[in-house]
Structures are given as structure tokens and as C-alpha cells.
Coordinates of C-alpha atoms and ligand atoms in Angstrom, one line a residue:
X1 CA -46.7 2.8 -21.7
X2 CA -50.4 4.3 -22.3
X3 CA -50.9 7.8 -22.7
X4 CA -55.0 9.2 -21.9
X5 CA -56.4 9.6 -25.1
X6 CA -56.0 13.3 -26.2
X7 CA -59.5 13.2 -27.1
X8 CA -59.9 13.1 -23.4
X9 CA -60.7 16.5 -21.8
X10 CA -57.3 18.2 -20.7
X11 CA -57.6 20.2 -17.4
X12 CA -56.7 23.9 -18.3
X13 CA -58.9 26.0 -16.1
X14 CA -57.0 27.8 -13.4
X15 CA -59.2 29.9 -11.6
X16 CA -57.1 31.9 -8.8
X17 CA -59.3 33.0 -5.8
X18 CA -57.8 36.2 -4.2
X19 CA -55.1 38.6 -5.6
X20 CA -52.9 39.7 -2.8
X21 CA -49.2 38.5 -2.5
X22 CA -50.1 35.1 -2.6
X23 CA -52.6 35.2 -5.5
X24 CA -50.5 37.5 -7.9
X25 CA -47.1 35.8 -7.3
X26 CA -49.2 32.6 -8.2
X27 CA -50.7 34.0 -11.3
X28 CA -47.3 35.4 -12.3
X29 CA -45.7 32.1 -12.2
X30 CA -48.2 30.6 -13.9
X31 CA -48.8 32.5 -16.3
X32 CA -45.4 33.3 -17.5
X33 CA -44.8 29.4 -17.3
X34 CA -47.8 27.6 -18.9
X35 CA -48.5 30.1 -20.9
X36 CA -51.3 29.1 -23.6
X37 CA -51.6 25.5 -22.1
X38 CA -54.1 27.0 -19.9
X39 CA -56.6 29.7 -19.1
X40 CA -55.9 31.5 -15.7
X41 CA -58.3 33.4 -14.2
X42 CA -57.6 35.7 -11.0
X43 CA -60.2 37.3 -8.7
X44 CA -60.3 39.9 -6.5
X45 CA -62.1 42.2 -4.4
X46 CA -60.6 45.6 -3.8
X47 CA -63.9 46.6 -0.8
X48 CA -62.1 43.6 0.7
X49 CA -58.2 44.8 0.2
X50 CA -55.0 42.9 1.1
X51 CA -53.7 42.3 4.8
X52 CA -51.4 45.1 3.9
X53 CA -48.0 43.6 5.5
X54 CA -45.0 41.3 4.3
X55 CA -41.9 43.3 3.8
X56 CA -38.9 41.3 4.7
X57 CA -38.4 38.7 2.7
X58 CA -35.1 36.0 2.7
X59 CA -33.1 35.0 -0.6
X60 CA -34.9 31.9 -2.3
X61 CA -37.3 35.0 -3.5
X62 CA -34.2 36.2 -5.6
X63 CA -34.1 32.9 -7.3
X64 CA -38.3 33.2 -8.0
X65 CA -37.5 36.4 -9.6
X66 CA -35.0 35.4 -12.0
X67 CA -36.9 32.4 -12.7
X68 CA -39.5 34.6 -14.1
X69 CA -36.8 36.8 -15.9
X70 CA -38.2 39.6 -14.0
X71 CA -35.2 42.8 -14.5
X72 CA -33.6 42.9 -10.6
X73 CA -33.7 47.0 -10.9
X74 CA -36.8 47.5 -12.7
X75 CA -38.0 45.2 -9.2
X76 CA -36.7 47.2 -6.6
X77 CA -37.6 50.6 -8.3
X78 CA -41.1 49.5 -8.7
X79 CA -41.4 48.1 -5.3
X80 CA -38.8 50.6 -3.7
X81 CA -37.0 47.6 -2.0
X82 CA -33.8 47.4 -0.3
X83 CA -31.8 44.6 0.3
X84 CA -31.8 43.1 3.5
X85 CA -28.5 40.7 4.6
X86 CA -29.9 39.2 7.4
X87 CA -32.2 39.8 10.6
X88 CA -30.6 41.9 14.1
X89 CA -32.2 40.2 17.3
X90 CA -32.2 42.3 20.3
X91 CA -33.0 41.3 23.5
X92 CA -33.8 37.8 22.7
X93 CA -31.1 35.6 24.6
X94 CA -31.4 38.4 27.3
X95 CA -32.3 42.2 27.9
X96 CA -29.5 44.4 26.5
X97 CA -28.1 41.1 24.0
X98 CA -28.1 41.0 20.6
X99 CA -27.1 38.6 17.8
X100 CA -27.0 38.6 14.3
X101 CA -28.6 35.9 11.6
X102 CA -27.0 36.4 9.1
X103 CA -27.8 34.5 5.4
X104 CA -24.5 34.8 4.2
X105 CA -21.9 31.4 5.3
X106 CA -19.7 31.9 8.1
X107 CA -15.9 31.1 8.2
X108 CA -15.3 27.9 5.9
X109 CA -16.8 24.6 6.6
X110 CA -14.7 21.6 5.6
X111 CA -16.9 18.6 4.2
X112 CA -17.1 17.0 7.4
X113 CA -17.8 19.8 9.6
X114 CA -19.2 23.0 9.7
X115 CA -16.7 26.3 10.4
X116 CA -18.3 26.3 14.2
X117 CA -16.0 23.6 15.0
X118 CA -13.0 25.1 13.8
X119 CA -13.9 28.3 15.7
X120 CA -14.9 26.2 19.2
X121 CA -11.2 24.7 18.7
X122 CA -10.1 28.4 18.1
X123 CA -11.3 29.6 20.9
X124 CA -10.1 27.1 23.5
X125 CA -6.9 27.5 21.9
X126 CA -7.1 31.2 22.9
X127 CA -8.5 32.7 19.5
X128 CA -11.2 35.2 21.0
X129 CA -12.3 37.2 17.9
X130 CA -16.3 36.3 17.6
X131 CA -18.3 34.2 15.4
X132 CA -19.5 37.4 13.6
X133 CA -16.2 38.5 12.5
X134 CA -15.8 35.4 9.7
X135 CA -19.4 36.1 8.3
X136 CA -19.3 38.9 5.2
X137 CA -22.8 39.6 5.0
X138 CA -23.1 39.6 8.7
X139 CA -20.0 42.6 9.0
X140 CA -21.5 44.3 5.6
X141 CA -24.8 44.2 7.2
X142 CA -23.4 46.0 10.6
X143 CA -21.4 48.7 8.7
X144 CA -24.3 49.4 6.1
X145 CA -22.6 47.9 3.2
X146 CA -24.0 46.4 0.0
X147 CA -22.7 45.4 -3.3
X148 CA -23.2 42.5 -5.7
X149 CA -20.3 40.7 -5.5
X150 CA -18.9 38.2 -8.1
X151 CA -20.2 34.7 -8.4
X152 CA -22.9 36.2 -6.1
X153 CA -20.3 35.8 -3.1
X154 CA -23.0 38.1 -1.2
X155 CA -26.3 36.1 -0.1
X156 CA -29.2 38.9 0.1
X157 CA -33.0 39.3 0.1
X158 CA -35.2 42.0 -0.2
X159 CA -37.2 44.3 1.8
X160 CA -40.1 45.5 -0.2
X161 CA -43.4 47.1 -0.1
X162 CA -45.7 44.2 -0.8
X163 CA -48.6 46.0 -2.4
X164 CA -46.4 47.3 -4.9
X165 CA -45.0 43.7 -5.6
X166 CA -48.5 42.5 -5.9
X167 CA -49.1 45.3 -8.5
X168 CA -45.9 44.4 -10.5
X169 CA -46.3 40.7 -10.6
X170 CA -50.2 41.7 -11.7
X171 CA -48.8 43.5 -14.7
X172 CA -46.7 40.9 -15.8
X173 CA -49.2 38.3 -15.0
X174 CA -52.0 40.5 -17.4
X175 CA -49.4 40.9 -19.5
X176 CA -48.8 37.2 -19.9
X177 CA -52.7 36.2 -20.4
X178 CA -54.1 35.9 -17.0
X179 CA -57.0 37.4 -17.0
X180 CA -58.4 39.5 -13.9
X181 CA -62.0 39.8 -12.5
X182 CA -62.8 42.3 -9.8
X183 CA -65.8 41.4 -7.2
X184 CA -66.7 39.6 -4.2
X185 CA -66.9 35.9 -4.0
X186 CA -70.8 35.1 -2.4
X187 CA -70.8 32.0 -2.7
X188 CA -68.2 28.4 -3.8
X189 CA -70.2 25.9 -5.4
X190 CA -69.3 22.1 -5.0
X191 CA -70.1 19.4 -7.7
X192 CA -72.7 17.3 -6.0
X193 CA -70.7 14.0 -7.6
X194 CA -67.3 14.5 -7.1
X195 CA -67.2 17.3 -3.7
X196 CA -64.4 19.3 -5.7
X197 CA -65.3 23.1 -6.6
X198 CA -67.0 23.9 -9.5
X199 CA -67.1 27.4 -9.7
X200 CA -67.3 30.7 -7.4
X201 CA -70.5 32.9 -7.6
X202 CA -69.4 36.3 -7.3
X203 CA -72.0 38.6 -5.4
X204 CA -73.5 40.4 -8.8
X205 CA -74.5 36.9 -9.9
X206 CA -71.6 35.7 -12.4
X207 CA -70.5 32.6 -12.3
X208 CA -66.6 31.7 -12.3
X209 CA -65.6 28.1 -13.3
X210 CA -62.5 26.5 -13.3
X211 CA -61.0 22.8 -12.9
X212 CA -57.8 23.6 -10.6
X213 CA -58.8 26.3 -7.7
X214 CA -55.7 28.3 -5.9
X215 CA -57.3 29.4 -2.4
X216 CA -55.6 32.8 -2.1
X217 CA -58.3 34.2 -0.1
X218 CA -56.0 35.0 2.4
X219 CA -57.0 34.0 6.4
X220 CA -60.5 33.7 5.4
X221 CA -59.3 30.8 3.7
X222 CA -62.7 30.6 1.5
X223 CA -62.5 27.4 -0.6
X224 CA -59.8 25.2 1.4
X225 CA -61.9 25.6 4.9
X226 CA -64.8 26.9 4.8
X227 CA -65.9 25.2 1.5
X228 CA -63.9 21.9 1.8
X229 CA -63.2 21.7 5.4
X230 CA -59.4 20.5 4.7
X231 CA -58.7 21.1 8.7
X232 CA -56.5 23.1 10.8
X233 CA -53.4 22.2 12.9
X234 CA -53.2 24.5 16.1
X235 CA -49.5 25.5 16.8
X236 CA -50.5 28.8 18.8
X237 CA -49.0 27.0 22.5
X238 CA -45.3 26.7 20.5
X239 CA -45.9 30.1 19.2
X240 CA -48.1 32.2 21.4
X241 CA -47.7 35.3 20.0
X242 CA -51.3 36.2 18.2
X243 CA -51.4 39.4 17.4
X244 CA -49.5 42.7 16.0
X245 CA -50.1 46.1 15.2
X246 CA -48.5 47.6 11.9
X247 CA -47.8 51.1 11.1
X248 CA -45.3 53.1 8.5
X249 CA -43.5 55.9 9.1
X250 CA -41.2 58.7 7.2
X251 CA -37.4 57.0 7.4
X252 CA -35.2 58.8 9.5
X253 CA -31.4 58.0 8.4
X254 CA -30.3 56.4 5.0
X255 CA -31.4 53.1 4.9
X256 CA -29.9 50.3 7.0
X257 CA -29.3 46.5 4.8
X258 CA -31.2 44.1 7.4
X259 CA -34.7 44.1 9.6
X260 CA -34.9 44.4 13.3
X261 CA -36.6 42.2 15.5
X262 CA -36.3 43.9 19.1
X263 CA -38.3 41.9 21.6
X264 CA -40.0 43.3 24.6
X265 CA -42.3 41.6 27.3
X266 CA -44.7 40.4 25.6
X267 CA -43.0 39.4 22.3
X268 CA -41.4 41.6 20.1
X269 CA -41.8 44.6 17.1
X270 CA -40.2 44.9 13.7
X271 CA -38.2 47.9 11.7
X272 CA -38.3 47.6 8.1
X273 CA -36.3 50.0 6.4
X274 CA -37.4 50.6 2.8
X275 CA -36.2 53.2 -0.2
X276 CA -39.3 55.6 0.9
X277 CA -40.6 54.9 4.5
X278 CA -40.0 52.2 7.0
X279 CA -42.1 49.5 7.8
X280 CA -43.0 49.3 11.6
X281 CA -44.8 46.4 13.5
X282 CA -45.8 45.1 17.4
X283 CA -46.4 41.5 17.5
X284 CA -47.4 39.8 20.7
X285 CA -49.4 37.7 22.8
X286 CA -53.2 38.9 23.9
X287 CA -52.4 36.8 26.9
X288 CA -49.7 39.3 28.0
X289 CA -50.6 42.9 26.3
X290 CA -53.6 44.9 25.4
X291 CA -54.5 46.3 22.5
X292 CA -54.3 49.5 24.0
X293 CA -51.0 49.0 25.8
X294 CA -49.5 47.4 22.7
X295 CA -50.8 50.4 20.3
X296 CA -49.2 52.5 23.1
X297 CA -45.8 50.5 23.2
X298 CA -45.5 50.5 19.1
X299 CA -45.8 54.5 19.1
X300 CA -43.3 54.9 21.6
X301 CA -40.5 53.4 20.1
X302 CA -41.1 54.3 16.5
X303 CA -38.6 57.0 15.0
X304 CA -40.4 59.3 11.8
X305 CA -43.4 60.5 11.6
X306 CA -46.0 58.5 11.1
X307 CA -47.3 57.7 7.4
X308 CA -50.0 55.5 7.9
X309 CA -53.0 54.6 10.6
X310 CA -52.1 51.8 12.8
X311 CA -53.4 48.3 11.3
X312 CA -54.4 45.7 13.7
X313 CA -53.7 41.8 13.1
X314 CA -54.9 38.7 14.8
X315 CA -53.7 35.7 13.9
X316 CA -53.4 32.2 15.3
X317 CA -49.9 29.9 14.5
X318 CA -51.1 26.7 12.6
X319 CA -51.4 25.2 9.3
X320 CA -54.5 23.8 6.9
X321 CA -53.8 20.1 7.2
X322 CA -54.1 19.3 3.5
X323 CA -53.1 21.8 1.8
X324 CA -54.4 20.7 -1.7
X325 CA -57.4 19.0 -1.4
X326 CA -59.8 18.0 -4.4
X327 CA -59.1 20.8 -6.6
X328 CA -58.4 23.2 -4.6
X329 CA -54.6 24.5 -4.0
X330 CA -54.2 26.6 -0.7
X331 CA -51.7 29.1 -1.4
X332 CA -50.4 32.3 1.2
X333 CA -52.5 32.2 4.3
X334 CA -55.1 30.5 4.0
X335 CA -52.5 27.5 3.9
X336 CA -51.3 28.6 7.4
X337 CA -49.5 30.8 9.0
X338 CA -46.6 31.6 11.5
X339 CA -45.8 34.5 12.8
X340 CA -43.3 36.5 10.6
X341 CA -39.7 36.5 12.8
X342 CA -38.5 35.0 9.9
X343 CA -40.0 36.5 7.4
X344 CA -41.1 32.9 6.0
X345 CA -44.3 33.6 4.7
X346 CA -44.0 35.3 1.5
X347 CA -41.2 32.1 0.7
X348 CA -43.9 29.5 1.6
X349 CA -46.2 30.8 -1.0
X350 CA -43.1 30.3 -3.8
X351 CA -42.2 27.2 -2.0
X352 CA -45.9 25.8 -2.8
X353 CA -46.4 28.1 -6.3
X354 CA -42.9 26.1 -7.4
X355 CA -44.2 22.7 -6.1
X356 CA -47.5 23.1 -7.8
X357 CA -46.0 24.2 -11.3
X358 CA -43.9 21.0 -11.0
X359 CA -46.9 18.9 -10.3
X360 CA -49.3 20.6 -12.7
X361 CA -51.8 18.2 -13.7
X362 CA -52.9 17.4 -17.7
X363 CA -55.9 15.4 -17.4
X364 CA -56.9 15.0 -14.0
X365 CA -56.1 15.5 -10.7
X366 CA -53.8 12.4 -9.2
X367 CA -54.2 11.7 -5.5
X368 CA -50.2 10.9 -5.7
X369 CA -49.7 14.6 -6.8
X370 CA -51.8 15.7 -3.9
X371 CA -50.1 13.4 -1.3
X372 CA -46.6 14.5 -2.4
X373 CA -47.5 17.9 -2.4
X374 CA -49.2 17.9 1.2
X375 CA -45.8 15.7 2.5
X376 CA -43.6 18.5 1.0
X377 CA -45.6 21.4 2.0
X378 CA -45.8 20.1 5.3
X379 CA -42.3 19.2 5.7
X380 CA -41.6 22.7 5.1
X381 CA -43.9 24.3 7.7
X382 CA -42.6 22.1 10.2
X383 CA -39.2 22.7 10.1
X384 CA -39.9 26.5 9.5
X385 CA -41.9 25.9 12.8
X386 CA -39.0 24.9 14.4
X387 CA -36.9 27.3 14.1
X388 CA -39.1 29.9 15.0
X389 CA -39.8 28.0 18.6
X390 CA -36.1 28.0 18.7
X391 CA -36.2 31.8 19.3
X392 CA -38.6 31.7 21.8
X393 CA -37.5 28.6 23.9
X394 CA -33.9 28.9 24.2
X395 CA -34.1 32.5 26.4
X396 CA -32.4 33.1 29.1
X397 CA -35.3 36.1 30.2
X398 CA -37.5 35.4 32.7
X399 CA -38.1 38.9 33.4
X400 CA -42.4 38.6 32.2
X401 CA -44.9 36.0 32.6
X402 CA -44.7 36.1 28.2
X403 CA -40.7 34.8 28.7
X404 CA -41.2 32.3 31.5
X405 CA -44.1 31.0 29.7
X406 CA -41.9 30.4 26.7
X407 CA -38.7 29.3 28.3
X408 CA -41.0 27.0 30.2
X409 CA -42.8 25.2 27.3
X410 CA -42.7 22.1 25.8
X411 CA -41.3 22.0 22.5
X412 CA -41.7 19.3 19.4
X413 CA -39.0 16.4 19.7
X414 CA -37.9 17.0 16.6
X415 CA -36.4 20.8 18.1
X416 CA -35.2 18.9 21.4
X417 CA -32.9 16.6 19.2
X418 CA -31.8 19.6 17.2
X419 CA -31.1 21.6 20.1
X420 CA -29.2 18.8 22.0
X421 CA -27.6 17.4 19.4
X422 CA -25.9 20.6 18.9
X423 CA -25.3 21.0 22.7
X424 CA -23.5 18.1 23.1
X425 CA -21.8 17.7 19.6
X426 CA -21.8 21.0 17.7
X427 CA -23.3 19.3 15.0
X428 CA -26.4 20.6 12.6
X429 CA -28.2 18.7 9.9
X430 CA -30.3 19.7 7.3
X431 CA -32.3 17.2 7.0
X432 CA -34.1 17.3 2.7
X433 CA -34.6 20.7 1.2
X434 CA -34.9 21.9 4.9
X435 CA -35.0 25.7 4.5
X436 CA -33.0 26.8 7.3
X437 CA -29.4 25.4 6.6
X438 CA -26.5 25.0 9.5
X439 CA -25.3 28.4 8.8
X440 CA -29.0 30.0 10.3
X441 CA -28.9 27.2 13.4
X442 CA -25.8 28.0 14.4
X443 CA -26.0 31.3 14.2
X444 CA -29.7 31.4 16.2
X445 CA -28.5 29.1 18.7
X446 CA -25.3 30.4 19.9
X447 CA -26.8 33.7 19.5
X448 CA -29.4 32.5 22.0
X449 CA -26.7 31.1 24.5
X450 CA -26.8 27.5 23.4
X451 CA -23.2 26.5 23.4
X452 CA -21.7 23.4 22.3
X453 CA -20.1 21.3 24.8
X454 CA -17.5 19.6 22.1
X455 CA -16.4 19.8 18.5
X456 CA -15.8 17.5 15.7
X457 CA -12.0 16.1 16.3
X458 CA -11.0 16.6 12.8
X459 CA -10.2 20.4 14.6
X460 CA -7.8 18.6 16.2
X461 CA -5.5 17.5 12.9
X462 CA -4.8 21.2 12.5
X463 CA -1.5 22.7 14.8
X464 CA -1.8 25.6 16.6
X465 CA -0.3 28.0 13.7
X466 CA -2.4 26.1 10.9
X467 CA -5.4 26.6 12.9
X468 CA -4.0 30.0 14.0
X469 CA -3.5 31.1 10.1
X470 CA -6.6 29.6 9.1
X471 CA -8.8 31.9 11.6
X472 CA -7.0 34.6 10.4
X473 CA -6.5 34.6 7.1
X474 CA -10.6 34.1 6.9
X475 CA -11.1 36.8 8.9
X476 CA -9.0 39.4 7.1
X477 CA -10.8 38.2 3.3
X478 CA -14.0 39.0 5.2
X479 CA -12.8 42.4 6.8
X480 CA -11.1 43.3 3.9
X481 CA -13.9 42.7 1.5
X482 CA -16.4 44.7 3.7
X483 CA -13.9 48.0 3.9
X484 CA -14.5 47.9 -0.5
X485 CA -17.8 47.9 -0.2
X486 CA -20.1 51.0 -1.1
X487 CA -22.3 51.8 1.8
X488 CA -26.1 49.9 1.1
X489 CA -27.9 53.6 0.6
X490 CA -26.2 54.8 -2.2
X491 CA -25.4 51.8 -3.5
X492 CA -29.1 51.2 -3.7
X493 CA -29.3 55.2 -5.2
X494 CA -27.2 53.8 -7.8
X495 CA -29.0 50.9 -9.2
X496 CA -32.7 50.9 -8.4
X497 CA -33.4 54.4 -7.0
X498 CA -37.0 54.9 -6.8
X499 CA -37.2 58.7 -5.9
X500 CA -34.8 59.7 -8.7
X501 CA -37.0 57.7 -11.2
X502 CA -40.3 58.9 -10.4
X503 CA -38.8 62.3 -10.3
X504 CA -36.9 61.5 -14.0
Ligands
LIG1 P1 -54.2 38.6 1.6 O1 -53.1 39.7 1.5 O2 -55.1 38.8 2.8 O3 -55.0 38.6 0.3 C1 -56.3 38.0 0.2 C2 -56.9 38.3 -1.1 O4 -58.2 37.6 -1.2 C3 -57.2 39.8 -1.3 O5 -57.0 40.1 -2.6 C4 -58.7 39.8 -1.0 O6 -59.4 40.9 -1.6 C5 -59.2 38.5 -1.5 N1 -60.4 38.0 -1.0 C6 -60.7 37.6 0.3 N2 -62.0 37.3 0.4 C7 -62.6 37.5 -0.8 C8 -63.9 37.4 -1.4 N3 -64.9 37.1 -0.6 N4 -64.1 37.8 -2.7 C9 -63.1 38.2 -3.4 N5 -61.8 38.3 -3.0 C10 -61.6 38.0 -1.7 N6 -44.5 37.6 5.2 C11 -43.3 37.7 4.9 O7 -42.8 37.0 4.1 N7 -42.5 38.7 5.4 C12 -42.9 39.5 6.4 O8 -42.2 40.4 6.9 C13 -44.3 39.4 6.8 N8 -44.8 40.1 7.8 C14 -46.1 39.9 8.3 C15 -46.5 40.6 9.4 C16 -47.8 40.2 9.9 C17 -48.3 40.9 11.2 C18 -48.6 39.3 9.3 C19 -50.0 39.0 9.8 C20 -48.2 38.7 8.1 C21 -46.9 38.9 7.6 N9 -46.4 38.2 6.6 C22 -45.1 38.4 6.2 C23 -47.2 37.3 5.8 C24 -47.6 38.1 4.5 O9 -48.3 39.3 4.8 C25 -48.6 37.1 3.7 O10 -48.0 35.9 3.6 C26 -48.7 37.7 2.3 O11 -49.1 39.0 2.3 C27 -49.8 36.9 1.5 O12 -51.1 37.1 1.9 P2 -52.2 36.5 1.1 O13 -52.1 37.0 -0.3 O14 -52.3 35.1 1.4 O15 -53.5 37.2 1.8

């Protein structure tokens, strides 16, 4: 086996182009990681400011936390997060439903089959308590509950401001090396030879090189478009919805543990409950809802005062189709972007910050690192695509040209064979590293009316009173558990209360 010479040139400028979300959870990572082995560089321009939105986040981000031994507390008083168990759909299967996605693990699954079977056997056996009832973070999540558990028997995630997370991962990063440059990018400069980036020309003239590039630019996508032209793919008929309006207000109530995703004609609006305010947003489709109308909608159903002036979003579902490309690493939107039901975003730029980190290159850039990284990434976005159709698809509302037009579309084949494959058998796959496990499927598809017609036989092996015991018994650990819990307010008070530290 030959090694390059080490006389050879080692590739050790990282220059990171943008420093919201995407471009300071990148620079953490690095930095903290690689440390000395190379020289990272952020940019940033505050005139052009951060989209300003993210706030619900799912667990993986946890794990990124820990992985850069950042202190869980010292987190959420910094970014005054609460923890979220799971997302509350209303009105999505029909006006006046709701359902409950959960991220904790419902019932027990036996190695052959998931717990739905045992529950479908259940219930034509005469059991009628719900799905819900054998899910613990889905009954904490209801009653307000939160607690760490042992062995981390309760799956959470965050809800967070995101310009305070930026701020806290920039700390750590410039604490760890990376070095930060504030100004506007005029101009990316290509090598004439090779077509990769050579450097970004800021607007007062200086000159930023680098030999890896991280796009962070956000949807202006700077370097990975509009300097390399890596291409878009157009998602927007799957996933009409194109634009929101986002606005904070004063929290009215303690706290709740999960984010709402109420749907309305047009598409739907979030509630974000944080320690100090709570996040509020109106996504929807221009086809269906004017601005004005929309603005309109959003301030009738928020509760609080209001903290901040409404911000106004477009945005277009779709992803960059390479998403490394020469030397240049999209990461955070200008990668792509689907609309934020399930609050994916914020884990796609970890997803691709991990992947890149893994595939960090010594001498030079290998194509076989780019391929692998562009499969992965893509992987990802497609499945996350999926399941975000799913939503919209399986309704049962045809009460606005918005609903009809979505129960009405075509979907990808890959959804129809998920769907119907659970239909007909009651069986969900995860098919690689696929985010979405059979835990989220299940609970999105019943909870949007698709019911499976059969269930795996081994149901069948148990008697009435084993099966009878079995329901049972699972449902009273998960009841029983939830009635010790502290409720998520004060347990939050407790460990990472932001107020009572500022005011300390
Ligand atoms: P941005 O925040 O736009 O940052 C771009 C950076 O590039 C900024 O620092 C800017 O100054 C810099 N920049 C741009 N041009 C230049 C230039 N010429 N010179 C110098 N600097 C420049 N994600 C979730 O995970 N959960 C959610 O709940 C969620 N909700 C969302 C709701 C909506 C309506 C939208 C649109 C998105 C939501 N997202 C959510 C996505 C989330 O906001 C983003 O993934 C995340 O904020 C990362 O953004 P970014 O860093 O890529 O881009």
C-alpha cells in the first residue's frame, strides 16, 4: 500500500461561507474535531442576517450535542430550549382530528414484528384501548410531563431559539480555533484549470482562500449554484406548500413538551413553545392564500402578545442535485429544502456536517468521497421527502381546493409501496440509516386513517389471556411511569432555567 508523499501539499483550508445555523453547527463540529489539522475560516455578513426560524428540532440533534461534549444545561439555558416529545397534528386526517407522532417506541415489538400487529390482534379480539395508550413519550407529552429517565428510556429533542444556538456553537467554535470574518461575499472566484473555488472576494476587497468550501449561504446558495451551477431538483408539486409567515409572541401558560402543527385550508401553522416566548408560524401555498389573508389568518389564532414583526418566507421544496461538488460542500439550505412539518432541516445539516467529517479529505479531493456523499445525502432527502408527502396525501379533507389538490396528487412509487405495503400487511421497513423508523410510519399513517387490512400471524401464537396480559401489562408500565413524572415546566425550571439564571 502507497501512501502520497507527505511532502505533497495536505489540504487544510476550510473556508465556511455563511454563519447561520448551518454555518456555525458546521464550524463547531469541525473545529472541535480536527482541531489543529486544519485552518477554518467562517464568514458572515450581519447587513445580510440569518432566515431567523428553526425551532423544533428531533432527537439525533441530542446525540450531535454530546458528540461535541457540549453540557445539556448549559445548552438549553443559553438557548432557552424546551424539550419537545413529539409533534400534535390537528386537523390533518380530517377537520376536528388529531394524532400524535410521537419519537418515543410504542408497545413492544417482537423481532419479527412491530407492536402494531399485536395491537391489530388486540383489537379484533376486543381490546379497544388506543394506540397512544402504550407510547410513554406520547402520554408524557399529552399530560405535560418530562423527566430524564434511566438508560434514556425517554426519547426527546429540543425546541430552541436558533439564533441563540448559532451564537453558542460560534463561541465554542472561536473558542476551538475557527476563526470568524464579518462582511459580504461580492464575488466567488473559480480556478481557471480546475473549475473548483478558489477564494471569495469580500465587498471591501479582501480576498478569502481556502481548499474545501462549505456553502452555508443559506437559500442564496452562493458557491454551490450560482458559482458552480450543481443543479436543482424541483419537488414543489409533492409539496406545494411555498410559503410561511413567522412571528413570536409572549407565552401564555407554562410550557407544553411538543410542537403543534394545526392545518387549515391552505396548509397549516406551527406553535413552538420555548422557556421565554413561543415561536409562531403560517405555512402555505401561494396558490391557495394571500399574503394578506395568510398574515391575517396567523394573527388570529396566535395567543400572547406579539414580540416580534411578522417575517415573510418563500421557499420552493427541492434539493441541489450534487450536493458536494468540486470543493464545494452545500450545507443547510442552500443544499435544499422541505418545508419544516418535520422539523428535518436543522438534522440534515448534522446529517451532512457528520458525513463530511467522516469523509474529510488529506490530500485531495476523491470523486469516490463526493459520489458517496451525494448517494447518502440524497438518500436521506428522499426518504425525509416521503414522509412529509405522506401527511399531505393520505387526507381524508376535501373541504379546499389546497386538500383536493393534495389528496389528488401523484406521489413517488417509492411512498405508494410504503403506503400499500402497510395497507395490506401492516408491515414497515426501514430501509439503510432511513431517518424515519416504523415507530414515526405507523404512528403518521394510522393517524392519517391508513389502516392495515392484516397482521403478521405470529399474533396469532399468543391466547387470548397472553395477548390479553401482554396489552395490559404494557399499558400500565407506560401509565404508571407517566403519573411519576414531574410536569415538563418545572422540570425544565429545575435543570436549565433560563430566566432564573440571567436574573442569578
Ligand atoms: P441562513 O440562516 O439563511 O444563513 C445564511 C448565512 O449566510 C447568514 O449568516 C448570512 O449572513 C450568510 N450570507 C448569505 N449571503 C452572504 C453574502 N453575500 N456574504 C456573506 N454572508 C452571506 N428547521 C428545523 O430543523 N426546524 C424547524 O422548526 C424549522 N422551521 C423552519 C420554518 C421555515 C418557515 C423555514 C423557511 C425554515 C425552517 N427550518 C427549520 C429550516 C432552518 O431554518 C434552516 O435549516 C436553518 O436555519 C439553517 O439555515 P442556514 O444556516 O442554511 O441559512
Amino acid at each position: 500500500m502507497t501512501i502520497a508523499s507527505s511532502a505533497e501539499p495536505r489540504l487544510r483550508r476550510i473556508v465556511v461561507a455563511g454563519g447561520g445555523t448551518a454555518g456555525w453547527m458546521a464550524a463547531a463540529a469541525i473545529a472541535r474535531t480536527m482541531g489543529r489539522a486544519v485552518e477554518l475560516t467562517l464568514v458572515e455578513s450581519d447587513a445580510i442576517g440569518t432566515i431567523g426560524v428553526g425551532e423544533s428540532t428531533i432527537p439525533p440533534l441530542v446525540n450531535y450535542n454530546r458528540l461535541l461534549g457540549i453540557n445539556e444545561a448549559e445548552f438549553m439555558r443559553a438557548t432557552q430550549a424546551t424539550f419537545k416529545l413529539g409533534i400534535a397534528f390537528e386537523g390533518w386526517k380530517e377537520v376536528g382530528h388529531s394524532y400524535f407522532h410521537s419519537f418515543g417506541i410504542t408497545g413492544k415489538d417482537h423481532w419479527s414484528a412491530g407492536f402494531q400487529h399485536f395491537w391489530l390482534a388486540g383489537r379484533e379480539r376486543g381490546h379497544d384501548a388506543p394506540y397512544d395508550e402504550y407510547c410513554l413519550e406520547l402520554k408524557a407529552a399529552m399530560q405535560g410531563k418530562f423527566a430524564h429517565l434511566p438508560d434514556n428510556a425517554m426519547n426527546y429533542a429540543y425546541q430552541l431559539d436558533s439564533t441563540l444556538y448559532a451564537r453558542f456553537l460560534r463561541a465554542m467554535a472561536e473558542a476551538d480555533g475557527a476563526k470568524r470574518i464579518e462582511g459580504k461575499i461580492a464575488r466567488v472566484e473559480l480556478n481557471g484549470e480546475s473549475g473548483h473555488v478558489a477564494a471569495l472576494v469580500l465587498e471591501n476587497g479582501s480576498r478569502i482562500e481556502g481548499d474545501l468550501f462549505l456553502d452555508c449561504t443559506g437559500f442564496r446558495a452562493l458557491l454551490i449554484e450560482d458559482a458552480l451551477h450543481a443543479g436543482h431538483d424541483d419537488w414543489t408539486h409533492y409539496l406545494p406548500c411555498d410559503s410561511a409567515i413567522a412571528i413570536q409572541t409572549e407565552s401564555v401558560g407554562p410550557a407544553f413538551p411538543y410542537t403543534k402543527a394545526i392545518a387549515h385550508d391552505a396548509g397549516w401553522r406551527w406553535r413552538i413553545p420555548l422557556q421565554h416566548r413561543t415561536g409562531n408560524g403560517l405555512v402555505y401555498c401561494s396558490r391557495y392564500l394571500d399574503r394578506d389573508a395568510a398574515l391575517e389568518r396567523l394573527l388570529g389564532t396566535v395567543e400572547g402578545q406579539t414580540l416580534t414583526k411578522p417575517n415573510f418566507l418563500k421557499f420552493g421544496a427541492g434539493a441541489r442535485r450534487r450536493q458536494w461538488h468540486r470543493n464545494v460542500v452545500a450545507i443547510g439550505l442552500s443544499g435544499g429544502f422541505m418545508e419544516p412539518l418535520e422539523s428535518t432541516s436543522i438534522h440534515l445539516i448534522q446529517r451532512a456536517v457528520l458525513r463530511l467529517i467522516r469523509m474529510m479529505p488529506l490530500r485531495e479531493i476523491s470523486d469516490r468521497d463526493i459520489a458517496e456523499f451525494n448517494e447518502q445525502q440524497h438518500a436521506d432527502m428522499l426518504q425525509i421527502r416521503d414522509f412529509l408527502i405522506l401527511h399531505y396525501k393520505a387526507t381524508e379533507r376535501r373541504d379546499s381546493a389546497f386538500w383536493r389538490y393534495c389528496g389528488d396528487m401523484e406521489i413517488p412509487d417509492t411512498l405508494v409501496q410504503k403506503i400499500e405495503l402497510f395497507r395490506e400487511t401492516g408491515r414497515v421497513f426501514r430501509k439503510n440509516e432511513e431517518l424515519f423508523a416504523e415507530n414515526s410510519w405507523v404512528q403518521v399513517m394510522m393517524g392519517q386513517g391508513i389502516m392495515p387490512h392484516a397482521y403478521h400471524p405470529i399474533a396469532e401464537k399468543l391466547n387470548d389471556d397472553e395477548l390479553a396480559r401482554l396489552l395490559e401489562t404494557l399499558r400500565e408500565q407506560v401509565s404508571k411511569t407517566v403519573a411519576g413524572l414531574p410536569a415538563h415546566a418545572a422540570y425544565v425550571e429545575r435543570y436549565c432555567g433560563a430566566a432564573r439564571a440571567a436574573a442569578a
